[in-house]
Short mmCIF file of C-alpha atoms in Angstrom, two decimals:
data_model
loop_
_atom_site.label_atom_id
_atom_site.label_comp_id
_atom_site.label_asym_id
_atom_site.label_seq_id
_atom_site.Cartn_x
_atom_site.Cartn_y
_atom_site.Cartn_z
CA MET A 1 144.68 61.05 91.84
CA SER A 2 141.79 58.66 92.49
CA ALA A 3 142.30 55.16 93.85
CA ALA A 4 141.34 53.96 90.37
CA ALA A 5 144.09 55.91 88.60
CA THR A 6 147.25 54.09 87.54
CA ASP A 7 150.69 55.28 86.45
CA GLU A 8 149.97 54.48 82.81
CA ILE A 9 149.93 57.73 80.84
CA LEU A 10 147.20 57.69 78.17
CA LEU A 11 147.37 61.29 77.02
CA GLU A 12 150.28 63.69 77.07
CA ALA A 13 150.79 67.19 75.77
CA VAL A 14 154.33 68.53 75.60
CA GLU A 15 154.94 72.27 75.31
CA LEU A 16 151.81 72.70 73.20
CA THR A 17 151.52 76.15 71.66
CA ARG A 18 148.78 77.40 69.38
CA GLU A 19 148.80 80.87 67.92
CA PHE A 20 145.99 82.63 66.08
CA ASP A 21 147.12 85.76 64.24
CA GLY A 22 150.05 86.21 66.59
CA VAL A 23 147.97 85.70 69.76
CA LYS A 24 148.82 82.65 71.82
CA ALA A 25 145.64 80.72 72.66
CA LEU A 26 147.84 78.03 74.20
CA ASP A 27 151.31 78.79 75.49
CA ARG A 28 153.67 75.87 76.17
CA PHE A 29 150.86 73.83 77.66
CA SER A 30 152.02 70.49 79.07
CA PHE A 31 150.14 67.87 81.03
CA GLN A 32 149.71 64.14 81.45
CA LEU A 33 146.50 62.17 81.92
CA ARG A 34 146.67 58.71 83.46
CA ARG A 35 144.40 55.70 83.07
CA GLY A 36 141.49 55.88 85.51
CA GLU A 37 141.99 59.59 86.16
CA VAL A 38 139.54 62.45 85.56
CA LEU A 39 141.31 65.69 84.75
CA GLY A 40 139.35 68.93 84.75
CA LEU A 41 140.37 71.74 82.42
CA LEU A 42 139.20 75.07 83.79
CA GLY A 43 139.41 78.68 82.83
CA ALA A 44 137.39 81.69 81.85
CA ASN A 45 136.09 82.10 78.31
CA GLY A 46 139.10 82.51 76.02
CA ALA A 47 141.51 80.89 78.50
CA GLY A 48 142.43 78.18 75.99
CA LYS A 49 140.31 75.18 77.09
CA THR A 50 138.49 74.75 73.79
CA THR A 51 141.69 75.25 71.79
CA ALA A 52 143.38 72.61 73.95
CA MET A 53 140.48 70.20 73.46
CA ASN A 54 140.46 70.82 69.69
CA CYS A 55 144.21 70.16 69.47
CA LEU A 56 143.81 66.99 71.51
CA LEU A 57 141.05 65.79 69.18
CA GLY A 58 143.13 66.58 66.09
CA LEU A 59 140.62 69.19 64.90
CA THR A 60 143.21 71.96 65.18
CA LEU A 61 146.93 71.52 64.57
CA PRO A 62 149.24 73.02 67.19
CA THR A 63 151.69 75.70 66.11
CA SER A 64 154.39 73.83 68.01
CA GLY A 65 154.70 71.11 70.62
CA SER A 66 153.73 67.46 70.63
CA LEU A 67 150.70 65.36 71.50
CA TYR A 68 150.74 61.69 72.37
CA ALA A 69 147.91 59.30 73.13
CA PHE A 70 148.54 55.69 74.15
CA GLY A 71 152.22 56.46 73.51
CA LEU A 72 151.56 57.30 69.84
CA GLU A 73 152.03 60.65 68.14
CA LEU A 74 148.55 62.03 67.47
CA GLN A 75 148.76 63.21 63.85
CA GLN A 76 150.64 60.15 62.60
CA HIS A 77 148.38 57.63 64.33
CA ARG A 78 145.10 59.54 64.32
CA VAL A 79 142.78 56.70 63.30
CA ALA A 80 144.38 54.13 65.67
CA ILE A 81 144.05 56.60 68.55
CA LEU A 82 140.47 57.60 67.72
CA ARG A 83 139.36 53.94 67.77
CA LYS A 84 140.10 53.91 71.53
CA THR A 85 138.89 57.43 72.18
CA ASN A 86 135.53 59.16 72.20
CA PHE A 87 134.15 62.62 72.67
CA SER A 88 130.98 64.36 73.73
CA SER A 89 130.17 68.03 73.80
CA SER A 90 127.07 69.94 74.63
CA TYR A 91 127.86 72.03 71.53
CA VAL A 92 128.05 69.13 69.07
CA SER A 93 124.85 67.28 68.35
CA LEU A 94 123.94 64.05 66.66
CA PRO A 95 121.90 64.55 63.47
CA GLY A 96 118.52 65.81 64.59
CA ASN A 97 116.65 64.26 61.67
CA LEU A 98 117.35 60.64 62.63
CA LYS A 99 115.93 58.54 65.43
CA VAL A 100 118.08 58.03 68.50
CA TRP A 101 118.73 54.35 67.75
CA GLN A 102 119.61 55.13 64.11
CA ASN A 103 122.23 57.69 65.13
CA LEU A 104 123.72 55.36 67.71
CA LEU A 105 123.71 52.43 65.29
CA VAL A 106 125.62 54.42 62.67
CA PHE A 107 128.34 55.27 65.20
CA ALA A 108 128.34 51.74 66.64
CA ARG A 109 129.06 50.46 63.12
CA ILE A 110 131.78 53.05 62.59
CA TYR A 111 133.48 51.93 65.81
CA GLY A 112 132.92 48.26 64.95
CA VAL A 113 130.97 47.55 68.15
CA PRO A 114 130.05 43.85 68.36
CA GLN A 115 126.29 43.22 68.79
CA PRO A 116 125.60 46.93 68.36
CA ARG A 117 121.84 46.84 69.01
CA ARG A 118 122.30 45.10 72.35
CA LYS A 119 125.06 47.55 73.29
CA ILE A 120 122.83 50.51 72.41
CA ASP A 121 119.98 49.17 74.55
CA GLU A 122 122.39 48.59 77.46
CA LEU A 123 123.77 52.12 77.26
CA LEU A 124 120.36 53.74 76.94
CA GLU A 125 119.31 51.81 80.07
CA ARG A 126 122.48 52.85 81.86
CA VAL A 127 121.92 56.56 81.26
CA GLU A 128 118.18 56.19 81.99
CA VAL A 129 116.90 57.18 78.55
CA ALA A 130 115.77 53.80 77.18
CA HIS A 131 112.35 55.31 76.51
CA LEU A 132 113.93 57.68 73.97
CA ARG A 133 115.16 54.89 71.68
CA ASP A 134 112.62 55.55 68.93
CA ARG A 135 112.39 59.32 69.33
CA ILE A 136 113.66 61.81 66.74
CA THR A 137 116.97 63.15 68.06
CA GLY A 138 116.15 66.76 67.18
CA GLN A 139 113.08 66.65 69.42
CA LEU A 140 114.99 65.80 72.60
CA SER A 141 115.38 68.23 75.49
CA ALA A 142 118.91 69.44 76.37
CA GLY A 143 119.17 66.92 79.20
CA GLU A 144 117.97 64.05 77.04
CA ALA A 145 120.30 65.02 74.18
CA THR A 146 123.27 65.21 76.56
CA ARG A 147 122.59 61.69 77.82
CA VAL A 148 122.14 60.35 74.29
CA ASN A 149 125.45 62.03 73.36
CA LEU A 150 127.03 60.26 76.31
CA CYS A 151 125.69 56.95 74.98
CA LYS A 152 127.46 57.70 71.70
CA ALA A 153 130.62 58.54 73.66
CA PHE A 154 130.48 55.22 75.56
CA LEU A 155 129.69 53.06 72.50
CA ASN A 156 133.24 51.86 71.90
CA ASP A 157 134.10 51.53 75.61
CA PRO A 158 136.76 54.20 75.11
CA GLU A 159 139.92 54.13 77.15
CA LEU A 160 140.17 57.88 76.72
CA LEU A 161 137.11 60.10 76.89
CA MET A 162 136.98 63.84 76.26
CA LEU A 163 133.96 65.71 77.57
CA ASP A 164 133.38 69.34 76.71
CA GLU A 165 131.03 70.97 79.22
CA PRO A 166 128.77 67.93 79.51
CA THR A 167 126.51 69.58 82.08
CA ALA A 168 126.12 72.96 80.35
CA SER A 169 122.47 74.09 80.29
CA LEU A 170 121.26 71.12 82.37
CA ASP A 171 119.05 71.44 85.43
CA PRO A 172 120.66 70.37 88.76
CA ASP A 173 118.86 67.02 88.80
CA ILE A 174 120.01 65.97 85.33
CA ALA A 175 123.49 67.44 85.91
CA ASP A 176 123.78 65.27 89.02
CA LYS A 177 122.74 62.20 87.03
CA VAL A 178 125.31 62.99 84.33
CA ARG A 179 128.08 63.35 86.94
CA LYS A 180 127.13 59.97 88.42
CA ILE A 181 127.20 58.36 84.97
CA ILE A 182 130.68 59.75 84.32
CA ARG A 183 132.03 58.69 87.72
CA ARG A 184 130.61 55.21 87.24
CA ALA A 185 132.20 54.94 83.78
CA ARG A 186 135.55 56.00 85.20
CA ASP A 187 135.36 53.52 88.09
CA GLU A 188 134.06 50.54 86.14
CA ARG A 189 136.04 50.98 82.92
CA GLN A 190 139.21 52.67 84.17
CA MET A 191 138.67 55.39 81.61
CA ALA A 192 140.93 58.40 81.48
CA ILE A 193 138.65 61.41 81.18
CA LEU A 194 139.47 64.96 80.19
CA TYR A 195 136.67 67.22 81.34
CA THR A 196 136.04 70.89 80.68
CA SER A 197 133.39 72.74 82.63
CA HIS A 198 132.40 76.09 84.01
CA ASN A 199 130.52 74.34 86.78
CA MET A 200 132.78 74.10 89.83
CA ARG A 201 130.53 71.50 91.42
CA ASP A 202 131.27 69.24 88.44
CA ILE A 203 134.98 69.65 88.99
CA GLU A 204 134.79 69.05 92.75
CA GLU A 205 132.60 65.99 92.41
CA VAL A 206 134.06 64.37 89.32
CA CYS A 207 137.68 65.41 88.84
CA ASP A 208 140.68 63.92 90.58
CA ARG A 209 142.85 66.75 89.38
CA ALA A 210 142.24 70.14 87.77
CA ILE A 211 144.27 72.48 85.63
CA PHE A 212 143.43 76.19 85.60
CA LEU A 213 144.29 77.96 82.37
CA HIS A 214 144.67 81.69 81.90
CA LYS A 215 145.62 83.16 78.51
CA GLY A 216 146.74 79.73 77.39
CA ARG A 217 149.08 79.07 80.31
CA ILE A 218 148.70 76.82 83.33
CA VAL A 219 148.33 78.94 86.47
CA ALA A 220 147.29 76.23 88.92
CA GLU A 221 147.27 72.45 88.92
CA GLY A 222 146.37 69.78 91.45
CA PRO A 223 143.42 68.11 93.18
CA PRO A 224 140.56 70.64 93.43
CA ALA A 225 140.55 70.70 97.23
CA GLU A 226 144.30 71.23 97.32
CA ILE A 227 144.09 74.13 94.88
CA VAL A 228 141.57 75.79 97.20
CA ARG A 229 143.83 75.15 100.21
CA ARG A 230 146.83 76.69 98.42
CA SER A 231 144.86 79.83 97.66
CA THR A 232 143.50 82.46 99.99
CA GLU A 233 139.98 81.69 98.77
CA GLN A 234 137.25 79.66 100.47
CA SER A 235 135.92 77.79 97.45
CA LEU A 236 136.87 76.56 93.99
CA GLU A 237 134.40 78.99 92.50
CA ASN A 238 136.18 81.90 94.15
CA VAL A 239 139.52 80.55 92.93
CA PHE A 240 138.07 80.47 89.42
CA ILE A 241 136.91 84.09 89.69
CA LYS A 242 140.23 85.21 91.10
CA ILE A 243 142.23 83.53 88.33
CA ALA A 244 139.88 84.83 85.68
CA ARG A 245 140.37 88.39 86.94
CA SER A 246 144.01 88.45 88.02
CA GLY A 247 145.51 85.55 86.11
CA GLU A 248 147.11 84.26 89.31
CA LEU A 249 146.25 81.84 92.08
CA GLU A 250 148.12 83.70 94.86
CA ASP A 251 147.63 87.27 95.86
CA GLU A 252 150.56 89.59 95.33
CA PRO A 253 152.46 89.63 98.62
CA ALA A 254 151.31 92.59 100.64
CA SER A 255 153.77 95.48 100.65
CA PRO A 256 155.44 95.96 104.03
CA PRO A 257 153.97 98.92 105.93
CA VAL A 258 155.85 102.12 105.35
CA PRO A 259 157.48 103.14 108.59
CA MET B 1 139.83 51.70 53.37
CA ASN B 2 137.51 49.85 55.75
CA PRO B 3 134.26 48.75 53.99
CA ARG B 4 132.49 48.47 57.35
CA ILE B 5 133.00 52.18 58.00
CA VAL B 6 131.93 53.10 54.46
CA ALA B 7 128.78 50.98 54.91
CA ALA B 8 128.09 52.65 58.29
CA LEU B 9 128.33 56.11 56.73
CA ILE B 10 126.08 55.07 53.83
CA SER B 11 123.50 53.69 56.27
CA ARG B 12 123.24 57.17 57.81
CA TYR B 13 122.20 58.60 54.43
CA ILE B 14 119.79 55.73 53.80
CA TYR B 15 118.06 56.40 57.14
CA LEU B 16 117.96 60.08 56.26
CA TYR B 17 116.45 59.62 52.79
CA ALA B 18 114.01 56.94 53.98
CA ARG B 19 112.74 59.31 56.66
CA SER B 20 112.43 62.29 54.34
CA PRO B 21 110.43 61.68 51.14
CA ILE B 22 110.86 65.38 50.30
CA ARG B 23 114.54 64.66 49.56
CA MET B 24 113.47 62.03 47.03
CA VAL B 25 111.11 64.54 45.42
CA GLU B 26 114.01 67.02 45.08
CA MET B 27 116.00 64.36 43.21
CA VAL B 28 113.33 63.90 40.53
CA PHE B 29 111.31 67.12 40.50
CA TRP B 30 113.75 69.57 38.83
CA PRO B 31 115.13 67.06 36.31
CA MET B 32 111.53 66.18 35.33
CA VAL B 33 110.62 69.85 34.92
CA ASP B 34 113.70 70.31 32.69
CA ILE B 35 113.01 67.33 30.52
CA LEU B 36 109.35 68.22 30.07
CA VAL B 37 109.88 71.93 29.30
CA TRP B 38 112.87 71.52 26.98
CA GLY B 39 111.50 68.32 25.48
CA PHE B 40 108.20 69.92 24.45
CA LEU B 41 110.00 73.04 23.20
CA THR B 42 112.13 70.82 20.98
CA VAL B 43 109.06 68.99 19.69
CA PHE B 44 107.53 72.38 18.85
CA LEU B 45 110.71 73.49 17.01
CA GLN B 46 110.88 70.22 15.08
CA ARG B 47 107.29 70.58 13.90
CA ASN B 48 107.84 74.16 12.77
CA THR B 49 111.14 73.76 10.94
CA SER B 50 109.92 71.22 8.37
CA GLY B 51 112.06 68.48 9.88
CA ASP B 52 115.36 70.32 9.49
CA PHE B 53 116.47 69.04 12.88
CA PRO B 54 115.35 65.41 12.83
CA GLN B 55 117.70 64.36 15.63
CA PHE B 56 117.32 67.48 17.68
CA ILE B 57 115.08 65.92 20.31
CA THR B 58 117.22 62.82 20.58
CA PHE B 59 120.37 64.92 21.11
CA LEU B 60 118.69 67.18 23.62
CA LEU B 61 117.06 64.48 25.74
CA GLY B 62 120.19 62.32 25.64
CA ALA B 63 122.34 65.27 26.69
CA MET B 64 119.95 66.19 29.52
CA ILE B 65 119.95 62.69 30.94
CA LEU B 66 123.73 62.30 30.65
CA TRP B 67 124.25 65.73 32.22
CA ASP B 68 122.11 64.62 35.13
CA ILE B 69 124.39 61.62 35.70
CA LEU B 70 127.29 64.04 36.18
CA PHE B 71 125.24 66.49 38.24
CA ARG B 72 123.80 63.82 40.59
CA ALA B 73 127.23 62.25 41.13
CA GLN B 74 128.58 65.70 42.08
CA GLN B 75 125.56 66.35 44.30
CA GLY B 76 125.98 63.00 46.04
CA VAL B 77 129.38 64.10 47.32
CA ALA B 78 128.65 67.77 47.99
CA ILE B 79 125.16 67.44 49.50
CA SER B 80 126.17 64.49 51.68
CA PHE B 81 128.90 66.69 53.15
CA LEU B 82 126.44 69.55 53.60
CA GLU B 83 123.98 67.22 55.36
CA ASP B 84 126.70 66.66 57.97
CA VAL B 85 127.31 70.42 58.20
CA TRP B 86 123.60 71.26 58.52
CA THR B 87 123.06 68.66 61.24
CA ARG B 88 126.25 69.73 63.08
CA ASN B 89 127.46 66.16 62.79
CA LEU B 90 130.73 66.92 61.05
CA ILE B 91 132.75 67.17 64.25
CA ASN B 92 131.40 63.79 65.39
CA ILE B 93 132.64 62.33 62.10
CA PHE B 94 136.05 64.04 62.27
CA VAL B 95 136.69 62.78 65.81
CA ALA B 96 135.64 59.24 64.88
CA PRO B 97 138.12 56.78 63.34
CA VAL B 98 137.03 57.65 59.79
CA ARG B 99 139.65 58.13 57.08
CA THR B 100 139.15 60.78 54.40
CA ALA B 101 138.97 58.06 51.73
CA GLU B 102 136.21 56.26 53.68
CA TYR B 103 134.19 59.44 54.06
CA LEU B 104 134.52 60.33 50.37
CA GLY B 105 133.90 56.71 49.37
CA ALA B 106 130.56 56.77 51.18
CA THR B 107 129.56 59.99 49.43
CA PHE B 108 130.48 58.40 46.06
CA VAL B 109 128.05 55.57 46.74
CA VAL B 110 125.37 58.05 47.79
CA GLY B 111 125.98 59.80 44.46
CA LEU B 112 125.46 56.51 42.67
CA MET B 113 122.16 56.02 44.50
CA ARG B 114 121.04 59.53 43.56
CA ILE B 115 121.92 58.85 39.91
CA ALA B 116 119.86 55.64 39.97
CA VAL B 117 116.76 57.48 41.20
CA THR B 118 117.04 60.50 38.90
CA VAL B 119 118.06 58.70 35.73
CA THR B 120 115.36 56.05 36.14
CA ALA B 121 112.75 58.81 36.39
CA LEU B 122 114.16 60.67 33.37
CA VAL B 123 114.43 57.55 31.21
CA LEU B 124 110.79 56.73 31.96
CA VAL B 125 109.57 60.27 31.22
CA GLY B 126 111.67 60.37 28.02
CA TRP B 127 110.13 57.09 26.91
CA PHE B 128 106.51 57.92 27.68
CA ALA B 129 106.50 61.59 26.62
CA TYR B 130 108.76 61.50 23.56
CA SER B 131 109.30 57.80 22.75
CA PHE B 132 112.96 58.51 23.49
CA ASN B 133 115.03 55.45 24.26
CA LEU B 134 118.35 56.19 26.00
CA PHE B 135 119.41 52.63 25.31
CA VAL B 136 119.82 53.56 21.67
CA LEU B 137 123.37 54.26 22.88
CA GLU B 138 123.67 50.50 23.53
CA TRP B 139 127.00 49.47 25.13
CA TRP B 140 128.44 52.95 24.65
CA LEU B 141 126.25 53.97 27.55
CA LEU B 142 128.52 52.15 30.00
CA PRO B 143 131.77 54.08 29.31
CA PHE B 144 129.73 57.29 29.06
CA PHE B 145 128.20 56.59 32.46
CA VAL B 146 131.53 55.76 34.11
CA ASN B 147 133.23 58.87 32.74
CA LEU B 148 130.39 61.17 33.76
CA MET B 149 130.24 59.67 37.23
CA LEU B 150 133.99 59.96 37.77
CA PHE B 151 133.99 63.62 36.74
CA GLY B 152 130.91 64.24 38.90
CA TRP B 153 132.82 62.82 41.87
CA SER B 154 135.81 65.07 41.09
CA LEU B 155 133.56 68.14 40.95
CA GLY B 156 131.86 67.00 44.17
CA ILE B 157 135.20 66.73 45.95
CA ILE B 158 136.22 70.18 44.68
CA SER B 159 132.88 71.69 45.82
CA THR B 160 133.28 70.06 49.24
CA ALA B 161 136.85 71.29 49.59
CA LEU B 162 135.76 74.85 48.81
CA ILE B 163 132.93 74.69 51.35
CA LEU B 164 135.36 73.26 53.90
CA ARG B 165 137.67 76.21 53.27
CA TRP B 166 135.08 79.01 53.24
CA GLY B 167 132.39 77.54 55.46
CA GLN B 168 128.65 77.46 55.08
CA ALA B 169 128.71 80.88 53.39
CA ALA B 170 130.03 79.03 50.34
CA GLU B 171 127.40 76.29 50.35
CA SER B 172 125.78 77.53 47.14
CA LEU B 173 128.91 76.17 45.42
CA ALA B 174 127.45 72.71 46.01
CA TRP B 175 124.94 73.52 43.26
CA ALA B 176 126.96 76.03 41.23
CA VAL B 177 130.24 74.24 40.52
CA PRO B 178 128.95 71.92 37.73
CA PHE B 179 127.39 74.89 35.96
CA PHE B 180 130.76 76.69 35.83
CA ILE B 181 131.87 74.10 33.28
CA GLN B 182 128.54 73.43 31.55
CA PRO B 183 128.95 76.07 28.78
CA VAL B 184 132.39 74.70 27.88
CA VAL B 185 131.83 70.93 27.85
CA ALA B 186 129.51 70.93 24.83
CA VAL B 187 126.53 69.31 26.51
CA PHE B 188 123.88 70.57 24.08
CA TYR B 189 126.00 71.64 21.09
CA PRO B 190 129.19 70.42 19.42
CA VAL B 191 132.65 71.66 20.40
CA SER B 192 132.97 73.21 16.94
CA VAL B 193 130.42 75.86 17.99
CA LEU B 194 132.83 77.19 20.63
CA PRO B 195 135.37 79.91 19.73
CA GLY B 196 138.68 78.44 18.57
CA TRP B 197 140.63 79.45 21.68
CA LEU B 198 138.04 77.73 23.92
CA GLN B 199 138.03 74.40 22.09
CA PRO B 200 141.32 73.08 23.60
CA VAL B 201 139.93 73.97 27.05
CA ALA B 202 136.77 72.00 26.26
CA LEU B 203 138.77 68.99 25.07
CA ALA B 204 140.85 69.05 28.25
CA LEU B 205 137.67 68.29 30.21
CA PRO B 206 136.78 64.58 30.07
CA VAL B 207 133.03 64.92 29.77
CA THR B 208 133.32 66.93 26.53
CA HIS B 209 134.40 63.66 24.89
CA VAL B 210 131.32 61.95 26.32
CA PHE B 211 128.85 64.50 24.95
CA GLU B 212 130.61 64.62 21.59
CA GLY B 213 130.62 60.83 21.58
CA MET B 214 126.93 60.64 22.43
CA ARG B 215 126.00 62.75 19.39
CA GLU B 216 128.33 60.71 17.18
CA VAL B 217 126.83 57.40 18.33
CA MET B 218 123.28 58.71 17.89
CA LYS B 219 124.12 59.91 14.38
CA THR B 220 126.32 57.07 13.11
CA GLY B 221 125.93 54.23 15.60
CA THR B 222 129.63 54.29 16.51
CA MET B 223 132.43 56.59 17.72
CA ASP B 224 136.17 56.85 18.07
CA TRP B 225 137.28 54.72 21.04
CA THR B 226 140.47 56.70 21.57
CA SER B 227 138.36 59.69 22.53
CA LEU B 228 136.89 57.71 25.42
CA VAL B 229 140.31 56.43 26.47
CA TRP B 230 141.41 60.08 26.64
CA ALA B 231 138.35 60.91 28.70
CA MET B 232 139.12 58.11 31.15
CA ALA B 233 142.77 59.15 31.47
CA LEU B 234 141.76 62.77 32.04
CA ASN B 235 139.20 61.64 34.62
CA LEU B 236 141.83 59.78 36.62
CA VAL B 237 144.03 62.88 36.60
CA TYR B 238 141.15 65.14 37.73
CA LEU B 239 140.12 62.67 40.45
CA ALA B 240 143.68 62.53 41.79
CA LEU B 241 143.96 66.33 41.70
CA ALA B 242 140.58 66.78 43.40
CA GLY B 243 141.57 64.29 46.13
CA ALA B 244 144.89 66.08 46.65
CA LEU B 245 143.06 69.44 46.85
CA PHE B 246 140.66 68.04 49.47
CA VAL B 247 143.48 66.63 51.61
CA TRP B 248 145.43 69.89 51.32
CA ILE B 249 142.42 72.02 52.28
CA LEU B 250 141.54 69.69 55.16
CA ARG B 251 145.07 70.13 56.49
CA PHE B 252 144.84 73.89 55.91
CA THR B 253 141.55 74.14 57.85
CA ARG B 254 143.08 72.12 60.70
CA SER B 255 146.18 74.29 60.76
CA ARG B 256 144.08 77.48 60.83
CA GLY B 257 141.58 76.09 63.35
CA LEU B 258 138.76 76.57 60.83
CA LEU B 259 137.35 73.07 61.13
CA THR B 260 135.73 73.70 64.49
CA LYS B 261 133.57 76.50 63.09
CA PHE B 262 131.37 73.78 61.63
CA ALA B 263 130.43 72.82 65.19
CA THR B 264 129.11 76.24 66.01
CA GLN B 265 127.82 77.74 62.75
#
């Protein structure tokens, strides 16, 4: 846990299970996310990260289990929770046919941001894309669109932020800038951030804690460096590969030599 | 319902339409083509039937304009939803603190704006091309308008719910749904033309009373008020049923995990 993290639990999943046609995409998945903490959700394609994120956002209902944010049950208090939450994904775009400032202004009004135009200018400055203010959103590069999406995600100063692969398809320079923006937001605003990524550098640099999922179940959990130490691997990337292939963090104990 | 959120959602559509004049053209082009083609055909028929159908053109143009009120109200809801699907914005909306009623409320207002544009254009063309004055309906126009708009909203909600359930593959329903009922609701001909078994079905649809009433007012200058009260009562029932269907399908898509397909389609 980072120095910024507190004991206050902002997001909690309890025994979350989600089945699709009899196949468990999530299997009794439980975790807690504290204020000021960045939690990475890792796993190979199909491990259950996206399903978990969709359940946490209320886009998919769990088959069983419970979800709480700010101490409130998610489905019953959806709107109250979403006012203090935000989300950004490299797979969800803002309408490409509007200008950047128009898109951000619409969402600023939805979230009831005071002095929305000033806030938009501040955020665009902060993520170093102020020059894109009057550009058509659909004409932005992937890196520019990601940073504009982050502006939308920061509009309401969320206490809880969910980021789905925010550095996917970005070059190393822009990815580094995005990581710095996220770290800064966490440090300055005490945000709790749930972060999915396939980029292990993201996880090592940004996350205080990581959860590895395999077939919907947690197979490893802890600070990234500690997970590497607990394994027989040299790097987080190798841990990822090992879990993706074997579904386990530890090697099977070697059989004793046959006398 | 929070009016600030409804206004925010409406502003998105205003930015969109202001930036895209082609969308405005779409709102007036097809209705104008209809009114010109069918209007001139009716003029031709009138001239060649020794005046046997003196009110034919009035009925036809009135019916076309009133039908467009219903159609544009339905389109306001369904196309606004599709705009969010096409621009992959739907997930952003669903993870924002927007209630279903606020989202639908904004699409209702967009429908009203679409009606204003289309009907203004049609009224002007009717006046200049055929000396047709829609305001011959006088104050009856108001209850006609309200009933048509309410049923257009109901059809819009139903179209949206079906697209939500079956995805973008079903998007043609946004245009098709009103035409499923068009043959039954006696837009261009009286209910008495329909086969006997179909007439109760027609009368169970609120807009049938509007089109019947329009012809009655044009012919006699008045109509039976109770028919419009029935239409209003039926409209409230259909609106409630359409809303319940939408909420049920939204819950169904969440429970099946279908909602997220709109992010990736």
